[in-house]
GROMACS .gro file of C-alpha atoms in nm:
model
  383
    1MET     CA    1   1.311   3.606   0.113
    2LYS     CA    2   1.530   3.317   0.307
    3LEU     CA    3   1.702   3.068   0.178
    4LEU     CA    4   1.609   2.723   0.365
    5TYR     CA    5   1.852   2.457   0.349
    6SER     CA    6   1.899   2.086   0.382
    7ASN     CA    7   2.180   1.955   0.660
    8ILE     CA    8   2.348   1.719   0.481
    9LEU     CA    9   2.769   1.728   0.490
   10PRO     CA   10   3.013   1.859   0.386
   11LEU     CA   11   2.706   2.082   0.322
   12SER     CA   12   2.601   2.169   0.662
   13VAL     CA   13   2.334   2.451   0.730
   14PRO     CA   14   2.499   2.794   0.725
   15GLU     CA   15   2.533   3.015   1.066
   16GLY     CA   16   2.204   3.113   1.183
   17GLN     CA   17   2.003   2.964   0.883
   18GLU     CA   18   1.747   2.700   0.899
   19THR     CA   19   1.621   2.370   0.743
   20PHE     CA   20   1.326   2.352   0.494
   21ILE     CA   21   1.153   2.086   0.786
   22ASP     CA   22   1.219   2.310   1.070
   23CYS     CA   23   1.150   2.597   0.873
   24PHE     CA   24   0.820   2.370   0.781
   25ASN     CA   25   0.682   2.296   1.132
   26GLU     CA   26   0.728   2.640   1.262
   27GLN     CA   27   0.495   2.823   1.022
   28ILE     CA   28   0.239   2.494   1.011
   29ALA     CA   29   0.256   2.605   1.407
   30LYS     CA   30   0.120   2.954   1.388
   31SER     CA   31  -0.140   2.870   1.075
   32ASP     CA   32  -0.486   2.766   1.066
   33ARG     CA   33  -0.472   2.668   0.694
   34ILE     CA   34  -0.215   2.534   0.467
   35GLU     CA   35  -0.203   2.466   0.116
   36ILE     CA   36   0.047   2.239  -0.047
   37ALA     CA   37   0.092   2.201  -0.433
   38VAL     CA   38   0.376   1.926  -0.487
   39GLY     CA   39   0.471   1.662  -0.760
   40TYR     CA   40   0.541   1.371  -0.523
   41VAL     CA   41   0.451   1.241  -0.224
   42SER     CA   42   0.564   0.995   0.035
   43ARG     CA   43   0.403   0.730   0.251
   44ALA     CA   44   0.520   0.846   0.592
   45ALA     CA   45   0.532   1.217   0.441
   46LEU     CA   46   0.104   1.191   0.440
   47GLU     CA   47   0.087   1.027   0.786
   48GLU     CA   48   0.357   1.273   0.903
   49LEU     CA   49   0.126   1.544   0.795
   50ASP     CA   50  -0.169   1.414   0.915
   51ASN     CA   51  -0.022   1.425   1.244
   52LEU     CA   52   0.074   1.773   1.220
   53VAL     CA   53  -0.297   1.894   1.114
   54GLU     CA   54  -0.392   1.692   1.416
   55GLU     CA   55  -0.140   1.821   1.678
   56HIS     CA   56  -0.185   2.242   1.546
   57ASN     CA   57  -0.575   2.148   1.509
   58LEU     CA   58  -0.615   2.298   1.140
   59THR     CA   59  -0.923   2.376   1.026
   60ASN     CA   60  -0.809   2.395   0.642
   61ILE     CA   61  -0.596   2.173   0.431
   62CYS     CA   62  -0.568   2.111   0.067
   63LEU     CA   63  -0.298   1.910  -0.090
   64ASN     CA   64  -0.246   1.867  -0.496
   65ILE     CA   65  -0.056   1.625  -0.631
   66GLY     CA   66   0.075   1.688  -0.984
   67MET     CA   67   0.341   1.386  -1.117
   68TYR     CA   68   0.095   1.092  -1.060
   69PHE     CA   69  -0.161   1.108  -1.341
   70THR     CA   70   0.074   1.070  -1.629
   71GLU     CA   71   0.338   0.882  -1.478
   72GLY     CA   72   0.144   0.637  -1.203
   73MET     CA   73   0.104   0.636  -0.840
   74PRO     CA   74   0.226   0.373  -0.610
   75GLU     CA   75  -0.041   0.214  -0.457
   76GLY     CA   76   0.012   0.202  -0.096
   77THR     CA   77   0.076   0.587  -0.162
   78TYR     CA   78  -0.281   0.568  -0.320
   79ASN     CA   79  -0.448   0.378  -0.078
   80ILE     CA   80  -0.281   0.564   0.224
   81ALA     CA   81  -0.381   0.925   0.012
   82LEU     CA   82  -0.725   0.774  -0.048
   83GLU     CA   83  -0.774   0.693   0.325
   84LEU     CA   84  -0.637   1.018   0.412
   85ASP     CA   85  -0.841   1.214   0.208
   86LYS     CA   86  -1.177   1.057   0.341
   87LYS     CA   87  -1.101   1.131   0.693
   88TRP     CA   88  -1.031   1.513   0.603
   89LYS     CA   89  -1.324   1.538   0.392
   90GLU     CA   90  -1.575   1.395   0.680
   91ALA     CA   91  -1.375   1.604   0.949
   92GLY     CA   92  -1.502   1.915   0.703
   93ILE     CA   93  -1.156   2.031   0.648
   94GLY     CA   94  -0.983   1.945   0.358
   95GLU     CA   95  -0.917   1.723   0.060
   96ILE     CA   96  -0.600   1.573  -0.130
   97ARG     CA   97  -0.660   1.624  -0.521
   98ILE     CA   98  -0.449   1.507  -0.816
   99VAL     CA   99  -0.337   1.714  -1.086
  100LYS     CA  100  -0.502   1.571  -1.429
  101VAL     CA  101  -0.433   1.831  -1.739
  102LEU     CA  102  -0.026   1.785  -1.700
  103LYS     CA  103   0.264   1.717  -1.498
  104TYR     CA  104   0.294   1.960  -1.215
  105HIS     CA  105   0.607   1.942  -1.049
  106GLY     CA  106   0.615   2.266  -0.870
  107LYS     CA  107   0.644   2.251  -0.461
  108LEU     CA  108   0.437   2.539  -0.315
  109TYR     CA  109   0.342   2.556   0.090
  110CYS     CA  110   0.121   2.807   0.125
  111PHE     CA  111   0.067   2.851   0.513
  112TYR     CA  112  -0.249   3.096   0.627
  113GLN     CA  113  -0.378   3.243   0.967
  114GLU     CA  114  -0.745   3.417   0.950
  115GLY     CA  115  -0.769   3.420   0.587
  116THR     CA  116  -0.443   3.554   0.479
  117ALA     CA  117  -0.138   3.381   0.351
  118PHE     CA  118   0.158   3.479   0.577
  119SER     CA  119   0.416   3.312   0.460
  120ALA     CA  120   0.501   3.069   0.188
  121ILE     CA  121   0.802   2.812   0.057
  122ILE     CA  122   0.909   2.734  -0.283
  123GLY     CA  123   1.208   2.554  -0.389
  124SER     CA  124   1.301   2.204  -0.475
  125ALA     CA  125   1.112   1.960  -0.141
  126ASN     CA  126   0.859   1.726  -0.211
  127LEU     CA  127   0.621   1.632   0.111
  128GLY     CA  128   0.848   1.369   0.167
  129ALA     CA  129   1.098   1.675   0.294
  130ILE     CA  130   0.872   1.667   0.624
  131LYS     CA  131   0.966   1.317   0.682
  132MET     CA  132   1.303   1.173   0.678
  133GLU     CA  133   1.331   0.791   0.594
  134ALA     CA  134   1.638   0.587   0.420
  135SER     CA  135   1.543   0.716   0.041
  136ASN     CA  136   1.545   1.071   0.135
  137ARG     CA  137   1.810   1.116   0.383
  138ARG     CA  138   2.132   1.219   0.140
  139GLN     CA  139   1.912   1.375  -0.076
  140TYR     CA  140   1.989   1.751  -0.048
  141GLU     CA  141   1.687   2.015  -0.133
  142ILE     CA  142   1.723   2.382  -0.130
  143SER     CA  143   1.421   2.590  -0.066
  144SER     CA  144   1.257   2.960   0.011
  145ILE     CA  145   1.060   3.123   0.255
  146THR     CA  146   0.899   3.458   0.213
  147ASP     CA  147   0.650   3.673   0.414
  148ASP     CA  148   0.598   3.949   0.151
  149SER     CA  149   0.246   3.943   0.125
  150THR     CA  150   0.235   4.034  -0.299
  151GLU     CA  151   0.452   3.730  -0.337
  152CYS     CA  152   0.265   3.504  -0.069
  153ARG     CA  153  -0.106   3.639  -0.279
  154GLU     CA  154   0.069   3.538  -0.575
  155ILE     CA  155   0.128   3.189  -0.500
  156ALA     CA  156  -0.178   3.154  -0.318
  157GLU     CA  157  -0.387   3.265  -0.617
  158PHE     CA  158  -0.183   3.003  -0.835
  159ILE     CA  159  -0.261   2.711  -0.613
  160ASP     CA  160  -0.586   2.765  -0.658
  161LYS     CA  161  -0.588   2.777  -1.023
  162LEU     CA  162  -0.444   2.480  -0.981
  163LYS     CA  163  -0.741   2.362  -0.804
  164GLU     CA  164  -0.961   2.455  -1.057
  165GLN     CA  165  -1.201   2.127  -1.202
  166ASN     CA  166  -0.988   2.175  -1.555
  167CYS     CA  167  -0.642   2.154  -1.395
  168SER     CA  168  -0.716   1.911  -1.081
  169SER     CA  169  -1.025   1.621  -0.905
  170ASN     CA  170  -1.054   1.496  -0.562
  171ILE     CA  171  -0.863   1.165  -0.560
  172ALA     CA  172  -1.168   0.991  -0.495
  173SER     CA  173  -1.319   1.080  -0.811
  174ILE     CA  174  -1.023   1.015  -1.059
  175VAL     CA  175  -1.021   0.779  -1.336
  176GLY     CA  176  -0.755   0.638  -1.586
  177MET     CA  177  -0.486   0.701  -1.286
  178PRO     CA  178  -0.215   0.411  -1.322
  179LEU     CA  179  -0.102   0.249  -1.026
  180ILE     CA  180   0.235   0.121  -0.978
  181ARG     CA  181   0.199  -0.241  -0.781
  182GLU     CA  182   0.442  -0.197  -0.447
  183VAL     CA  183   0.725  -0.473  -0.382
  184ASN     CA  184   0.634  -0.752  -0.153
  185THR     CA  185   0.923  -0.841   0.059
  186SER     CA  186   0.755  -1.060   0.341
  187LEU     CA  187   0.893  -1.361   0.109
  188SER     CA  188   1.222  -1.198   0.058
  189GLY     CA  189   1.553  -1.447   0.193
  190ILE     CA  190   1.256  -1.721   0.290
  191ASP     CA  191   1.414  -2.056   0.275
  192LYS     CA  192   1.183  -2.300  -0.021
  193VAL     CA  193   1.119  -1.957  -0.221
  194THR     CA  194   1.325  -1.842  -0.516
  195GLN     CA  195   1.212  -1.523  -0.803
  196ILE     CA  196   1.233  -1.550  -1.165
  197PRO     CA  197   1.238  -1.241  -1.334
  198GLN     CA  198   0.921  -1.113  -1.460
  199THR     CA  199   1.005  -1.216  -1.849
  200GLY     CA  200   1.009  -1.585  -1.709
  201VAL     CA  201   0.625  -1.505  -1.510
  202GLN     CA  202   0.551  -1.452  -1.907
  203LEU     CA  203   0.644  -1.712  -2.054
  204TYR     CA  204   0.441  -1.946  -1.827
  205GLU     CA  205   0.175  -1.711  -1.836
  206LYS     CA  206   0.181  -1.780  -2.235
  207HIS     CA  207   0.209  -2.181  -2.159
  208LYS     CA  208  -0.118  -2.139  -1.923
  209THR     CA  209  -0.390  -2.415  -2.035
  210GLU     CA  210  -0.751  -2.384  -1.976
  211VAL     CA  211  -0.772  -2.570  -1.671
  212SER     CA  212  -0.859  -2.305  -1.442
  213PHE     CA  213  -0.977  -2.254  -1.105
  214VAL     CA  214  -1.077  -1.919  -0.845
  215LEU     CA  215  -1.005  -1.964  -0.528
  216PRO     CA  216  -1.212  -1.688  -0.354
  217LEU     CA  217  -1.048  -1.516   0.003
  218LYS     CA  218  -1.361  -1.579   0.285
  219VAL     CA  219  -1.311  -1.259   0.480
  220PRO     CA  220  -1.550  -1.058   0.768
  221ALA     CA  221  -1.647  -0.705   0.631
  222TYR     CA  222  -1.496  -0.433   0.860
  223ASP     CA  223  -1.813  -0.406   1.124
  224GLU     CA  224  -1.819  -0.801   1.117
  225ARG     CA  225  -1.457  -0.821   1.296
  226GLN     CA  226  -1.530  -0.899   1.651
  227MET     CA  227  -1.809  -1.186   1.602
  228ASP     CA  228  -1.660  -1.490   1.762
  229ASP     CA  229  -1.943  -1.741   1.696
  230GLY     CA  230  -1.701  -2.017   1.622
  231LYS     CA  231  -1.836  -2.037   1.259
  232HIS     CA  232  -1.743  -1.680   1.155
  233PHE     CA  233  -1.467  -1.628   0.949
  234THR     CA  234  -1.218  -1.489   1.200
  235LYS     CA  235  -1.126  -1.869   1.240
  236SER     CA  236  -1.116  -1.962   0.941
  237ASN     CA  237  -0.945  -1.902   0.603
  238ILE     CA  238  -0.674  -1.588   0.596
  239ASN     CA  239  -0.810  -1.481   0.940
  240VAL     CA  240  -0.729  -1.799   1.096
  241CYS     CA  241  -0.455  -1.601   1.328
  242TYR     CA  242  -0.695  -1.471   1.512
  243ALA     CA  243  -0.813  -1.806   1.642
  244ALA     CA  244  -0.749  -1.971   1.952
  245PRO     CA  245  -0.337  -2.059   2.003
  246ARG     CA  246  -0.175  -2.377   2.005
  247SER     CA  247   0.025  -2.252   2.240
  248ARG     CA  248  -0.055  -2.012   2.635
  249ARG     CA  249   0.264  -1.859   2.546
  250LYS     CA  250   0.279  -1.797   2.199
  251SER     CA  251   0.016  -1.604   1.988
  252ARG     CA  252  -0.066  -1.744   1.644
  253ASP     CA  253   0.195  -1.624   1.352
  254TRP     CA  254   0.015  -1.318   1.142
  255TYR     CA  255   0.079  -1.448   0.835
  256GLU     CA  256  -0.046  -1.850   0.914
  257ILE     CA  257  -0.395  -1.890   0.716
  258GLN     CA  258  -0.594  -2.166   0.581
  259LEU     CA  259  -0.690  -2.137   0.212
  260THR     CA  260  -0.981  -2.341   0.225
  261VAL     CA  261  -1.109  -2.485  -0.124
  262SER     CA  262  -1.504  -2.548  -0.172
  263LYS     CA  263  -1.588  -2.896  -0.269
  264GLU     CA  264  -1.749  -2.769  -0.631
  265ILE     CA  265  -1.367  -2.700  -0.681
  266THR     CA  266  -1.227  -2.962  -0.585
  267ARG     CA  267  -1.392  -3.212  -0.738
  268SER     CA  268  -1.387  -3.029  -1.066
  269VAL     CA  269  -1.202  -3.191  -1.346
  270GLY     CA  270  -0.801  -3.091  -1.389
  271TYR     CA  271  -0.807  -2.978  -0.984
  272PRO     CA  272  -0.423  -3.102  -0.839
  273GLU     CA  273  -0.493  -3.433  -0.668
  274LYS     CA  274  -0.440  -3.468  -0.299
  275ASN     CA  275  -0.011  -3.463  -0.123
  276LYS     CA  276   0.057  -3.460  -0.539
  277ALA     CA  277   0.330  -3.173  -0.482
  278PHE     CA  278   0.337  -2.906  -0.794
  279PHE     CA  279   0.520  -2.604  -0.831
  280VAL     CA  280   0.381  -2.252  -0.873
  281VAL     CA  281   0.496  -1.915  -0.996
  282THR     CA  282   0.352  -1.627  -0.908
  283ASP     CA  283   0.236  -1.386  -1.035
  284ASP     CA  284   0.460  -1.082  -0.877
  285GLY     CA  285   0.778  -1.340  -0.945
  286TYR     CA  286   0.797  -1.597  -0.701
  287TRP     CA  287   0.877  -1.948  -0.699
  288PHE     CA  288   0.807  -2.203  -0.462
  289LYS     CA  289   0.634  -2.604  -0.400
  290ALA     CA  290   0.215  -2.623  -0.308
  291HIS     CA  291   0.015  -2.912  -0.296
  292THR     CA  292  -0.331  -2.983  -0.186
  293THR     CA  293  -0.396  -3.162   0.166
  294SER     CA  294  -0.686  -3.255   0.438
  295ASP     CA  295  -1.014  -3.378   0.414
  296GLY     CA  296  -1.190  -3.370   0.099
  297ASN     CA  297  -0.844  -3.231  -0.044
  298LYS     CA  298  -0.970  -2.900   0.093
  299GLN     CA  299  -0.630  -2.716   0.224
  300PHE     CA  300  -0.433  -2.560  -0.064
  301SER     CA  301  -0.106  -2.457   0.075
  302ALA     CA  302   0.307  -2.415   0.046
  303VAL     CA  303   0.509  -2.772   0.096
  304GLY     CA  304   0.723  -2.739   0.420
  305ASP     CA  305   0.638  -2.364   0.515
  306GLU     CA  306   0.275  -2.312   0.631
  307LEU     CA  307   0.334  -1.946   0.642
  308ILE     CA  308   0.470  -1.881   0.285
  309LEU     CA  309   0.082  -1.827   0.129
  310GLY     CA  310   0.016  -1.642   0.393
  311ARG     CA  311   0.339  -1.403   0.328
  312TRP     CA  312   0.246  -1.387  -0.030
  313ILE     CA  313  -0.114  -1.286   0.040
  314LYS     CA  314  -0.092  -1.070   0.355
  315GLY     CA  315   0.254  -0.923   0.204
  316ARG     CA  316   0.073  -0.761  -0.076
  317LEU     CA  317  -0.179  -0.626   0.097
  318ALA     CA  318   0.062  -0.451   0.396
  319ALA     CA  319   0.281  -0.362   0.014
  320ALA     CA  320  -0.030  -0.164  -0.088
  321GLY     CA  321  -0.082   0.005   0.241
  322LEU     CA  322  -0.425  -0.147   0.317
  323VAL     CA  323  -0.241  -0.317   0.669
  324THR     CA  324  -0.001  -0.307   0.870
  325PRO     CA  325   0.155  -0.630   0.988
  326VAL     CA  326   0.059  -0.772   1.371
  327ASN     CA  327   0.318  -0.883   1.574
  328ASP     CA  328   0.139  -1.044   1.856
  329THR     CA  329  -0.236  -1.110   1.727
  330GLN     CA  330  -0.394  -1.183   2.095
  331ALA     CA  331  -0.297  -0.838   2.183
  332ASP     CA  332  -0.457  -0.725   1.867
  333ILE     CA  333  -0.790  -0.652   2.036
  334ASP     CA  334  -0.919  -0.463   1.800
  335ARG     CA  335  -0.822  -0.673   1.522
  336LYS     CA  336  -0.689  -0.390   1.298
  337GLY     CA  337  -0.434  -0.642   1.154
  338MET     CA  338  -0.811  -0.853   1.050
  339ILE     CA  339  -0.814  -0.886   0.672
  340THR     CA  340  -1.158  -0.780   0.560
  341LYS     CA  341  -1.369  -0.779   0.262
  342GLU     CA  342  -1.286  -0.324   0.275
  343MET     CA  343  -0.962  -0.419   0.230
  344LEU     CA  344  -1.001  -0.676  -0.076
  345GLN     CA  345  -1.218  -0.447  -0.278
  346ALA     CA  346  -0.953  -0.158  -0.189
  347TYR     CA  347  -0.725  -0.357  -0.300
  348GLY     CA  348  -0.904  -0.462  -0.587
  349CYS     CA  349  -0.908  -0.823  -0.628
  350ASP     CA  350  -1.078  -1.074  -0.355
  351SER     CA  351  -0.955  -1.450  -0.505
  352LEU     CA  352  -0.664  -1.629  -0.612
  353VAL     CA  353  -0.690  -1.752  -0.995
  354LEU     CA  354  -0.450  -2.089  -0.988
  355SER     CA  355  -0.396  -2.159  -1.363
  356LYS     CA  356  -0.237  -2.462  -1.499
  357THR     CA  357   0.033  -2.476  -1.768
  358ASP     CA  358   0.173  -2.751  -2.007
  359GLN     CA  359   0.544  -2.668  -1.822
  360LYS     CA  360   0.700  -2.927  -1.610
  361ALA     CA  361   0.981  -2.902  -1.375
  362LEU     CA  362   1.218  -3.086  -1.182
  363ASP     CA  363   1.249  -3.041  -0.802
  364GLU     CA  364   1.546  -3.084  -0.554
  365GLU     CA  365   1.535  -3.482  -0.612
  366GLY     CA  366   1.488  -3.520  -0.969
  367ALA     CA  367   1.099  -3.559  -0.976
  368GLU     CA  368   0.908  -3.408  -1.255
  369LEU     CA  369   0.609  -3.164  -1.136
  370ASP     CA  370   0.357  -2.985  -1.298
  371VAL     CA  371   0.394  -2.617  -1.268
  372TRP     CA  372   0.066  -2.381  -1.206
  373VAL     CA  373   0.050  -2.009  -1.226
  374LEU     CA  374  -0.099  -1.809  -0.903
  375SER     CA  375  -0.212  -1.500  -0.950
  376PHE     CA  376  -0.351  -1.221  -0.693
  377GLU     CA  377  -0.439  -0.978  -0.954
  378THR     CA  378  -0.556  -0.634  -0.895
  379THR     CA  379  -0.595  -0.363  -1.193
  380THR     CA  380  -0.344  -0.131  -1.309
  381LEU     CA  381  -0.551   0.144  -1.361
  382ILE     CA  382  -0.792   0.330  -1.170
  383GLU     CA  383  -1.144   0.304  -1.310
   0.00000   0.00000   0.00000
């Protein structure tokens, strides 16, 4: 057995000793297969693990995660894990599993070559330790590595037991696991937007009336992203940022959207009057002024900043790990930043719900405005 350290002052790595991350990278470079069983993971660590699998041409990998089925899994981590599991299964090299019957908090890493476990790491380091971030840079872990054949075999046998159906299941088949909504930071510090506590949101939820409208989000399917026939969704709704730029020198902002509402909805009794401002409180606690505009009252947007609504919608999807914001939409020729039906399906919601309350609030000029609740709800439980 050999101890593995973190390199955090004042507890620097002893002379002649090794850090967990250096040891992990050395062992995986010698391996053709790796079995991992940990309590927690991070999005960055999952991406790093996938990079290492590709870099070292691993032929088999299984990651078993032990604490989320009971405690709930962050939605962004879940979506990336689900995507990675699909990738590994399609390549025929492995999977990601979730422990179901208990809260497994152990941390085991077992390295194989030609069917034999030649080394294993055991200790306090969850998978996040393979990729340092601000959140764990000052977190000290201590582990140990063994190359004793008896100890490696015992660890390998335990991990195999954890992989059995009475303990865990593949992540794609998991049901009943809570998902924890990630915080959308895309509106943080934005002028004209304030935040209210969740208790405030719940108060307005209690005051909702029967006047409510479902606003579908029109997006293309993944395979339709490159269609540009002039009538396609890539030039309207929440993907309007991929339309021709207004200036030759500058692409449209990725957060720019046009939420176009159908005549069937805009002509319904109770729908907001054209150019008459009202307050919106979102289901995740943001507060801003909105209005309806354009011919037929078809455009729904925030007042004073056309990017606010886009930051709210796309920020939610980005926080969920389903899309990465694009700096230059014209340079995104593969349209990886385009919102698709598959993304909304993975998110668990393809529409907004606008509900009027019986409450009013004063704006900065003292005008009394109606308050509406705007929801982009997802299920909090995997079904």
